[in-house]
């Protein structure tokens, strides 16, 4: 039961986050197609964050699939992850309003980085509870993709000050790399 | 379990979308009945979008009723559908604020069209997984209603520039045609 | 399954409605206790609507408890109820901002009235499906409380133009009368 | 079933509350790191309230774990708790906007106090239903932590007028004391 409620709560928070971001897309005052132009950076910013939150929902979903039980540490690691994710609408709005100025782009990357760290800590809390020989541990494998994403975010933050589009490009690349759901877990479970 | 969480997440997002649209209905500054007058286009715009989202919720609900399992492709097709639906509050507000000016009416139709395309892709992803002889395939039938809706939206978008009320009339007609829930699936399931 | 999803969707929409109303309570610009004074009508307006939505959630919950199955008509009757409930934040804000001026008080009553009509139609749709000898029909009894509430709202709307506080008093009285959950259903179920 | 829906509704409301607070964090107009400075009090205020709501979610979750059934009184005690929790975004915004001025800090404490009273009343309603020898009663133990928190909030409210940082310090201390989830219930249940 505990796992089910943790899932339902996380799904609820992520569903709300993904949806309230659209409140930032204020309709333009004019009524021509050209009036939509200035909204484009906001829309792309929204699309990127929508994708990241969908990836988190998707991976969180697959992760808990292989989980047998949760404890207090897991619950708090999960809330910690939700906290960083909850800052997504804020940094999305900041980046979208200022045509990707360097500092907002870097701060956006920092929130991505800290969310990824929180996800990593959640995985560690679950591994600590289930042990290295559990179905979960086998399903997760080496965690290479998670580590590569962390490294990419860490690189993107300073690069935002050099050339912001490199940083944005890194975010897009990481999003595409995760687009495919966490097939490792799916496959391991199917084999059993 | 996966299907259940996908349902819960989709229900959550649609419930939030349908509800946050009401935040656009700002109370008037005056306190006479006449002050409600200028809100009428917004209210009707809200009513139309509320109906469309309720139809999607309803059909999505019936669709998943006949589904046995989901995979990564289905999850992403579902998130893709939620993305287009999530733009509904934005286009609803734009159309409602400008008494149905041509461009907002056309863009509203474009979001309806792209949502319908995304729904079609979700159906295809499910059919690809379940096969042409599955209970789902029999339940869905020819998909005539879906294709007719797509054609109607595609026609409404250019017509909005000729006479916007024709386009709005098409949206209303499609909504009424879908008002009755997807009885085909219900009937096929009952017969079994 | 269908009933479960209808419940979950309704719970979701009501939970969101009850919560987004609090977004109307903007913090005052000053920092003294006196600055909270002008917020009092808004807070009381919020409290009244919170109570009404909680009553609907509660009764909806008890109603579905005795339901065995749903069909398309029930699903649409339910969406219709949610539509009227979704206008609650709008009329709450209007009434709260204008210290209960006559028209906002009457319009508030109209939304209460139409929500009650929609609830009545939902009950009828469920009774039509389950038959007059069903557990549901026995549990619901004569529906006197529902009819009395409808009559009270219908009386309050014109009275708002005579003396608005009589109308507000009627709303409060109806809320108190419903405060106790729908014990009739609870008792009938317990006896079985 | 009733307990499940009450849980789902409560989870929904708390998930929405925890998330809409982030809407108060409006992105700054400038694009330098220094522009984030004035947001710091708001961010810390958000972090504190996020933690409190997460604690309530967590404890509510553990509390219902040991519950066998609910009745009308429990449902209303639960809604009463949700009402006070729903005022959290309002007081969080007020405290955050005014760098923790005395009155907002005291009012913040009052909402914490009344939420804690409501939680206590919910526990009493559940104990009244399950009896003093129930699994729930054993799991809850003496309720020392709850009483100590109540006393701490009651002390913090007047202290906010003497030195506001003492009051804020008390809130932070209580949050840390609750950070560890309600292990008493977990342990008692494990022993059985």
PDB file of N, CA, C and O in Angstrom, chain C residues 159-188:
ATOM      1  N   UNK C 159     -34.324  36.580  -3.368  1.00  0.00           N
ATOM      2  CA  UNK C 159     -34.174  37.269  -2.080  1.00  0.00           C
ATOM      3  C   UNK C 159     -32.868  38.059  -2.002  1.00  0.00           C
ATOM      4  O   UNK C 159     -32.768  39.026  -1.238  1.00  0.00           O
ATOM      5  N   UNK C 160     -31.859  37.648  -2.787  1.00  0.00           N
ATOM      6  CA  UNK C 160     -30.582  38.366  -2.765  1.00  0.00           C
ATOM      7  C   UNK C 160     -30.771  39.824  -3.169  1.00  0.00           C
ATOM      8  O   UNK C 160     -30.022  40.700  -2.716  1.00  0.00           O
ATOM      9  N   UNK C 161     -31.792  40.088  -4.028  1.00  0.00           N
ATOM     10  CA  UNK C 161     -32.009  41.462  -4.478  1.00  0.00           C
ATOM     11  C   UNK C 161     -32.782  42.273  -3.448  1.00  0.00           C
ATOM     12  O   UNK C 161     -32.737  43.497  -3.442  1.00  0.00           O
ATOM     13  N   UNK C 162     -33.546  41.592  -2.568  1.00  0.00           N
ATOM     14  CA  UNK C 162     -34.259  42.261  -1.483  1.00  0.00           C
ATOM     15  C   UNK C 162     -33.284  42.562  -0.350  1.00  0.00           C
ATOM     16  O   UNK C 162     -33.032  43.715   0.005  1.00  0.00           O
ATOM     17  N   UNK C 163     -32.695  41.531   0.178  1.00  0.00           N
ATOM     18  CA  UNK C 163     -31.727  41.700   1.273  1.00  0.00           C
ATOM     19  C   UNK C 163     -30.700  40.573   1.125  1.00  0.00           C
ATOM     20  O   UNK C 163     -30.992  39.413   1.427  1.00  0.00           O
ATOM     21  N   UNK C 164     -29.495  40.958   0.695  1.00  0.00           N
ATOM     22  CA  UNK C 164     -28.507  39.943   0.347  1.00  0.00           C
ATOM     23  C   UNK C 164     -28.154  39.029   1.517  1.00  0.00           C
ATOM     24  O   UNK C 164     -27.813  37.876   1.322  1.00  0.00           O
ATOM     25  N   UNK C 165     -28.213  39.562   2.748  1.00  0.00           N
ATOM     26  CA  UNK C 165     -27.784  38.738   3.875  1.00  0.00           C
ATOM     27  C   UNK C 165     -28.743  37.582   4.140  1.00  0.00           C
ATOM     28  O   UNK C 165     -28.350  36.570   4.716  1.00  0.00           O
ATOM     29  N   UNK C 166     -30.034  37.753   3.758  1.00  0.00           N
ATOM     30  CA  UNK C 166     -30.963  36.617   3.852  1.00  0.00           C
ATOM     31  C   UNK C 166     -30.487  35.492   2.935  1.00  0.00           C
ATOM     32  O   UNK C 166     -30.434  34.320   3.326  1.00  0.00           O
ATOM     33  N   UNK C 167     -30.095  35.857   1.703  1.00  0.00           N
ATOM     34  CA  UNK C 167     -29.617  34.838   0.757  1.00  0.00           C
ATOM     35  C   UNK C 167     -28.373  34.141   1.307  1.00  0.00           C
ATOM     36  O   UNK C 167     -28.282  32.908   1.312  1.00  0.00           O
ATOM     37  N   UNK C 168     -27.417  34.944   1.804  1.00  0.00           N
ATOM     38  CA  UNK C 168     -26.199  34.342   2.357  1.00  0.00           C
ATOM     39  C   UNK C 168     -26.554  33.440   3.534  1.00  0.00           C
ATOM     40  O   UNK C 168     -26.005  32.339   3.687  1.00  0.00           O
ATOM     41  N   UNK C 169     -27.503  33.905   4.356  1.00  0.00           N
ATOM     42  CA  UNK C 169     -27.942  33.094   5.506  1.00  0.00           C
ATOM     43  C   UNK C 169     -28.524  31.760   5.055  1.00  0.00           C
ATOM     44  O   UNK C 169     -28.280  30.729   5.694  1.00  0.00           O
ATOM     45  N   UNK C 170     -29.267  31.775   3.949  1.00  0.00           N
ATOM     46  CA  UNK C 170     -29.833  30.521   3.432  1.00  0.00           C
ATOM     47  C   UNK C 170     -28.714  29.586   2.988  1.00  0.00           C
ATOM     48  O   UNK C 170     -28.734  28.386   3.282  1.00  0.00           O
ATOM     49  N   UNK C 171     -27.687  30.138   2.308  1.00  0.00           N
ATOM     50  CA  UNK C 171     -26.577  29.284   1.867  1.00  0.00           C
ATOM     51  C   UNK C 171     -25.900  28.629   3.073  1.00  0.00           C
ATOM     52  O   UNK C 171     -25.587  27.439   3.052  1.00  0.00           O
ATOM     53  N   UNK C 172     -25.684  29.445   4.114  1.00  0.00           N
ATOM     54  CA  UNK C 172     -25.011  28.915   5.306  1.00  0.00           C
ATOM     55  C   UNK C 172     -25.883  27.835   5.952  1.00  0.00           C
ATOM     56  O   UNK C 172     -25.380  26.775   6.363  1.00  0.00           O
ATOM     57  N   UNK C 173     -27.198  28.086   6.012  1.00  0.00           N
ATOM     58  CA  UNK C 173     -28.100  27.112   6.641  1.00  0.00           C
ATOM     59  C   UNK C 173     -28.090  25.789   5.878  1.00  0.00           C
ATOM     60  O   UNK C 173     -28.052  24.706   6.489  1.00  0.00           O
ATOM     61  N   UNK C 174     -28.117  25.868   4.533  1.00  0.00           N
ATOM     62  CA  UNK C 174     -28.085  24.633   3.745  1.00  0.00           C
ATOM     63  C   UNK C 174     -26.767  23.894   3.977  1.00  0.00           C
ATOM     64  O   UNK C 174     -26.741  22.666   4.138  1.00  0.00           O
ATOM     65  N   UNK C 175     -25.673  24.644   4.031  1.00  0.00           N
ATOM     66  CA  UNK C 175     -24.367  24.014   4.260  1.00  0.00           C
ATOM     67  C   UNK C 175     -24.355  23.273   5.592  1.00  0.00           C
ATOM     68  O   UNK C 175     -23.861  22.144   5.685  1.00  0.00           O
ATOM     69  N   UNK C 176     -24.917  23.918   6.627  1.00  0.00           N
ATOM     70  CA  UNK C 176     -24.936  23.276   7.948  1.00  0.00           C
ATOM     71  C   UNK C 176     -25.798  22.012   7.908  1.00  0.00           C
ATOM     72  O   UNK C 176     -25.434  20.975   8.473  1.00  0.00           O
ATOM     73  N   UNK C 177     -26.945  22.101   7.209  1.00  0.00           N
ATOM     74  CA  UNK C 177     -27.840  20.941   7.137  1.00  0.00           C
ATOM     75  C   UNK C 177     -27.161  19.747   6.465  1.00  0.00           C
ATOM     76  O   UNK C 177     -27.485  18.595   6.734  1.00  0.00           O
ATOM     77  N   UNK C 178     -26.227  20.033   5.564  1.00  0.00           N
ATOM     78  CA  UNK C 178     -25.536  18.946   4.864  1.00  0.00           C
ATOM     79  C   UNK C 178     -24.254  18.536   5.560  1.00  0.00           C
ATOM     80  O   UNK C 178     -23.612  17.553   5.167  1.00  0.00           O
ATOM     81  N   UNK C 179     -23.828  19.317   6.507  1.00  0.00           N
ATOM     82  CA  UNK C 179     -22.552  19.085   7.193  1.00  0.00           C
ATOM     83  C   UNK C 179     -22.431  17.621   7.620  1.00  0.00           C
ATOM     84  O   UNK C 179     -21.412  16.964   7.392  1.00  0.00           O
ATOM     85  N   UNK C 180     -23.504  17.146   8.253  1.00  0.00           N
ATOM     86  CA  UNK C 180     -23.541  15.733   8.617  1.00  0.00           C
ATOM     87  C   UNK C 180     -23.586  14.932   7.317  1.00  0.00           C
ATOM     88  O   UNK C 180     -24.418  15.193   6.467  1.00  0.00           O
ATOM     89  N   UNK C 181     -22.683  13.988   7.118  1.00  0.00           N
ATOM     90  CA  UNK C 181     -22.679  13.276   5.836  1.00  0.00           C
ATOM     91  C   UNK C 181     -23.964  12.486   5.631  1.00  0.00           C
ATOM     92  O   UNK C 181     -24.766  12.306   6.545  1.00  0.00           O
ATOM     93  N   UNK C 182     -24.123  12.011   4.418  1.00  0.00           N
ATOM     94  CA  UNK C 182     -25.389  11.419   4.021  1.00  0.00           C
ATOM     95  C   UNK C 182     -25.625  10.121   4.779  1.00  0.00           C
ATOM     96  O   UNK C 182     -25.411   9.018   4.281  1.00  0.00           O
ATOM     97  N   UNK C 183     -26.109  10.283   6.009  1.00  0.00           N
ATOM     98  CA  UNK C 183     -26.202   9.136   6.918  1.00  0.00           C
ATOM     99  C   UNK C 183     -27.217   8.104   6.449  1.00  0.00           C
ATOM    100  O   UNK C 183     -27.082   6.920   6.751  1.00  0.00           O
ATOM    101  N   UNK C 184     -28.225   8.573   5.702  1.00  0.00           N
ATOM    102  CA  UNK C 184     -29.216   7.607   5.214  1.00  0.00           C
ATOM    103  C   UNK C 184     -28.554   6.449   4.477  1.00  0.00           C
ATOM    104  O   UNK C 184     -28.832   5.282   4.739  1.00  0.00           O
ATOM    105  N   UNK C 185     -27.656   6.789   3.542  1.00  0.00           N
ATOM    106  CA  UNK C 185     -27.004   5.729   2.767  1.00  0.00           C
ATOM    107  C   UNK C 185     -26.161   4.858   3.676  1.00  0.00           C
ATOM    108  O   UNK C 185     -26.235   3.635   3.629  1.00  0.00           O
ATOM    109  N   UNK C 186     -25.390   5.507   4.562  1.00  0.00           N
ATOM    110  CA  UNK C 186     -24.538   4.759   5.473  1.00  0.00           C
ATOM    111  C   UNK C 186     -25.345   3.736   6.277  1.00  0.00           C
ATOM    112  O   UNK C 186     -24.999   2.570   6.372  1.00  0.00           O
ATOM    113  N   UNK C 187     -26.484   4.204   6.838  1.00  0.00           N
ATOM    114  CA  UNK C 187     -27.301   3.338   7.682  1.00  0.00           C
ATOM    115  C   UNK C 187     -27.894   2.171   6.908  1.00  0.00           C
ATOM    116  O   UNK C 187     -27.829   1.032   7.353  1.00  0.00           O
ATOM    117  N   UNK C 188     -28.456   2.471   5.746  1.00  0.00           N
ATOM    118  CA  UNK C 188     -29.076   1.401   4.958  1.00  0.00           C
ATOM    119  C   UNK C 188     -28.048   0.342   4.603  1.00  0.00           C
ATOM    120  O   UNK C 188     -28.319  -0.862   4.665  1.00  0.00           O
TER     121      UNK C 188
END
